[in-house]
One Martini backbone bead per residue (centre of mass of N, CA, C, O) as a GRO file, in nm:
protein
  137
    1MET     BB    1  -2.593  -1.057   2.025
    2SER     BB    2  -2.613  -0.749   1.907
    3SER     BB    3  -2.745  -0.432   1.878
    4SER     BB    4  -2.731  -0.458   1.547
    5GLY     BB    5  -2.790  -0.780   1.472
    6GLY     BB    6  -2.526  -0.916   1.447
    7LYS     BB    7  -2.280  -1.115   1.431
    8VAL     BB    8  -2.041  -1.271   1.644
    9PHE     BB    9  -1.690  -1.243   1.627
   10THR     BB   10  -1.386  -1.364   1.626
   11LEU     BB   11  -1.064  -1.316   1.543
   12GLU     BB   12  -1.017  -1.607   1.454
   13GLU     BB   13  -1.243  -1.610   1.241
   14VAL     BB   14  -1.146  -1.364   1.073
   15ALA     BB   15  -0.848  -1.485   1.017
   16LYS     BB   16  -0.964  -1.685   0.780
   17HIS     BB   17  -0.995  -1.397   0.603
   18THR     BB   18  -0.694  -1.336   0.387
   19SER     BB   19  -0.788  -1.328   0.087
   20LYS     BB   20  -0.888  -1.253  -0.235
   21ASP     BB   21  -1.142  -1.463  -0.195
   22ASP     BB   22  -1.132  -1.385   0.138
   23CYS     BB   23  -1.209  -1.066   0.289
   24TRP     BB   24  -1.164  -0.947   0.623
   25LEU     BB   25  -1.261  -0.673   0.844
   26VAL     BB   26  -1.169  -0.467   1.129
   27ILE     BB   27  -1.390  -0.185   1.207
   28GLY     BB   28  -1.507  -0.041   1.477
   29GLY     BB   29  -1.622  -0.340   1.579
   30LYS     BB   30  -1.653  -0.436   1.283
   31VAL     BB   31  -1.749  -0.662   1.021
   32TYR     BB   32  -1.598  -0.704   0.690
   33ASN     BB   33  -1.675  -0.804   0.353
   34VAL     BB   34  -1.428  -0.707   0.094
   35THR     BB   35  -1.396  -0.887  -0.158
   36LYS     BB   36  -1.566  -0.717  -0.381
   37PHE     BB   37  -1.368  -0.449  -0.328
   38LEU     BB   38  -1.070  -0.497  -0.408
   39ASP     BB   39  -1.072  -0.391  -0.715
   40ASP     BB   40  -1.198  -0.091  -0.621
   41HIS     BB   41  -0.974   0.002  -0.452
   42PRO     BB   42  -0.779   0.283  -0.468
   43GLY     BB   43  -0.522   0.141  -0.301
   44GLY     BB   44  -0.568  -0.145  -0.333
   45ASP     BB   45  -0.558  -0.477  -0.221
   46ASP     BB   46  -0.302  -0.474  -0.033
   47VAL     BB   47  -0.410  -0.288   0.185
   48LEU     BB   48  -0.633  -0.479   0.282
   49LEU     BB   49  -0.467  -0.744   0.322
   50SER     BB   50  -0.274  -0.608   0.547
   51SER     BB   51  -0.550  -0.576   0.751
   52THR     BB   52  -0.574  -0.853   0.838
   53ALA     BB   53  -0.612  -1.022   1.142
   54LYS     BB   54  -0.710  -0.737   1.264
   55ASP     BB   55  -0.728  -0.423   1.384
   56ALA     BB   56  -0.810  -0.169   1.126
   57THR     BB   57  -0.879   0.113   1.235
   58ASP     BB   58  -0.614   0.275   1.210
   59ASP     BB   59  -0.571   0.233   0.910
   60PHE     BB   60  -0.836   0.368   0.825
   61GLU     BB   61  -0.796   0.647   0.966
   62ASP     BB   62  -0.512   0.722   0.840
   63ALA     BB   63  -0.634   0.749   0.537
   64GLY     BB   64  -0.878   0.944   0.516
   65HIS     BB   65  -1.178   0.893   0.473
   66SER     BB   66  -1.463   0.943   0.335
   67THR     BB   67  -1.801   0.958   0.361
   68THR     BB   68  -1.849   0.769   0.124
   69ALA     BB   69  -1.675   0.536   0.223
   70ARG     BB   70  -1.830   0.495   0.489
   71ALA     BB   71  -2.109   0.434   0.354
   72MET     BB   72  -2.013   0.171   0.196
   73MET     BB   73  -1.972  -0.030   0.438
   74ASP     BB   74  -2.261  -0.143   0.486
   75GLU     BB   75  -2.254  -0.360   0.242
   76TYR     BB   76  -2.008  -0.531   0.412
   77TYR     BB   77  -2.158  -0.613   0.653
   78VAL     BB   78  -2.153  -0.907   0.903
   79GLY     BB   79  -2.061  -0.783   1.197
   80GLU     BB   80  -1.919  -0.841   1.506
   81ILE     BB   81  -1.673  -0.797   1.750
   82ASP     BB   82  -1.500  -0.959   1.994
   83ALA     BB   83  -1.316  -0.763   2.201
   84THR     BB   84  -1.177  -0.997   2.376
   85THR     BB   85  -1.008  -1.111   2.107
   86ILE     BB   86  -0.841  -0.853   2.115
   87PRO     BB   87  -0.544  -0.751   2.140
   88THR     BB   88  -0.392  -0.490   2.303
   89LYS     BB   89  -0.110  -0.590   2.193
   90VAL     BB   90   0.043  -0.530   1.879
   91LYS     BB   91   0.251  -0.633   1.656
   92TYR     BB   92   0.415  -0.486   1.414
   93THR     BB   93   0.314  -0.527   1.066
   94PRO     BB   94   0.422  -0.477   0.778
   95PRO     BB   95   0.357  -0.447   0.475
   96LYS     BB   96   0.362  -0.637   0.198
   97GLN     BB   97   0.653  -0.597  -0.007
   98PRO     BB   98   0.821  -0.589  -0.277
   99HIS     BB   99   1.138  -0.633  -0.360
  100TYR     BB  100   1.355  -0.368  -0.480
  101ASN     BB  101   1.598  -0.248  -0.701
  102GLN     BB  102   1.680   0.073  -0.756
  103ASP     BB  103   1.921   0.021  -0.971
  104LYS     BB  104   1.702  -0.135  -1.188
  105THR     BB  105   1.545   0.100  -1.268
  106PRO     BB  106   1.448   0.317  -1.512
  107GLU     BB  107   1.477   0.576  -1.340
  108PHE     BB  108   1.778   0.539  -1.278
  109VAL     BB  109   1.883   0.551  -1.567
  110ILE     BB  110   1.778   0.833  -1.627
  111LYS     BB  111   1.937   0.981  -1.408
  112ILE     BB  112   2.215   0.908  -1.517
  113LEU     BB  113   2.176   1.033  -1.800
  114GLN     BB  114   2.114   1.326  -1.697
  115PHE     BB  115   2.415   1.347  -1.602
  116LEU     BB  116   2.607   1.235  -1.837
  117VAL     BB  117   2.529   1.387  -2.096
  118PRO     BB  118   2.605   1.679  -2.016
  119LEU     BB  119   2.894   1.604  -1.941
  120ALA     BB  120   2.978   1.511  -2.227
  121ILE     BB  121   2.916   1.777  -2.370
  122LEU     BB  122   3.110   1.948  -2.210
  123GLY     BB  123   3.365   1.790  -2.278
  124LEU     BB  124   3.343   1.829  -2.586
  125ALA     BB  125   3.350   2.139  -2.585
  126VAL     BB  126   3.628   2.165  -2.455
  127ALA     BB  127   3.784   2.001  -2.666
  128VAL     BB  128   3.714   2.179  -2.909
  129ARG     BB  129   3.827   2.442  -2.798
  130ILE     BB  130   4.118   2.344  -2.764
  131TYR     BB  131   4.163   2.251  -3.059
  132THR     BB  132   4.092   2.522  -3.203
  133LYS     BB  133   4.300   2.697  -3.047
  134ALA     BB  134   4.555   2.536  -3.129
  135GLU     BB  135   4.524   2.586  -3.444
  136SER     BB  136   4.520   2.914  -3.439
  137VAL     BB  137   4.832   2.950  -3.331
   0.00000   0.00000   0.00000
């Protein structure tokens, strides 16, 4: 048992909880069951799910959480992590994000139209000017 009175978990035990239905995080040497918080997390559930099965302390600190967010953590606390089970060097695994083709997004189409429509208007104006000038001669 730890000094906080919580159960002590190994990283292997915590790593079994990595889904939307069962999500645990290790932050600051403590283990949190954040399953009920996934839908309410301002950054979305993917941010939390990408931090499972590892020490998420750096991810948590890098996000710059408020004191209110830190206070909320107490209600999700389930125990302590056995620090000897956390590898000292962890290979960086980027968060899983769906691949999307930038050229197929509606924003890309709008950008193309914002460029082409004024260009077409300019071309039409020049053509009209040349045509009307040619007729008046």
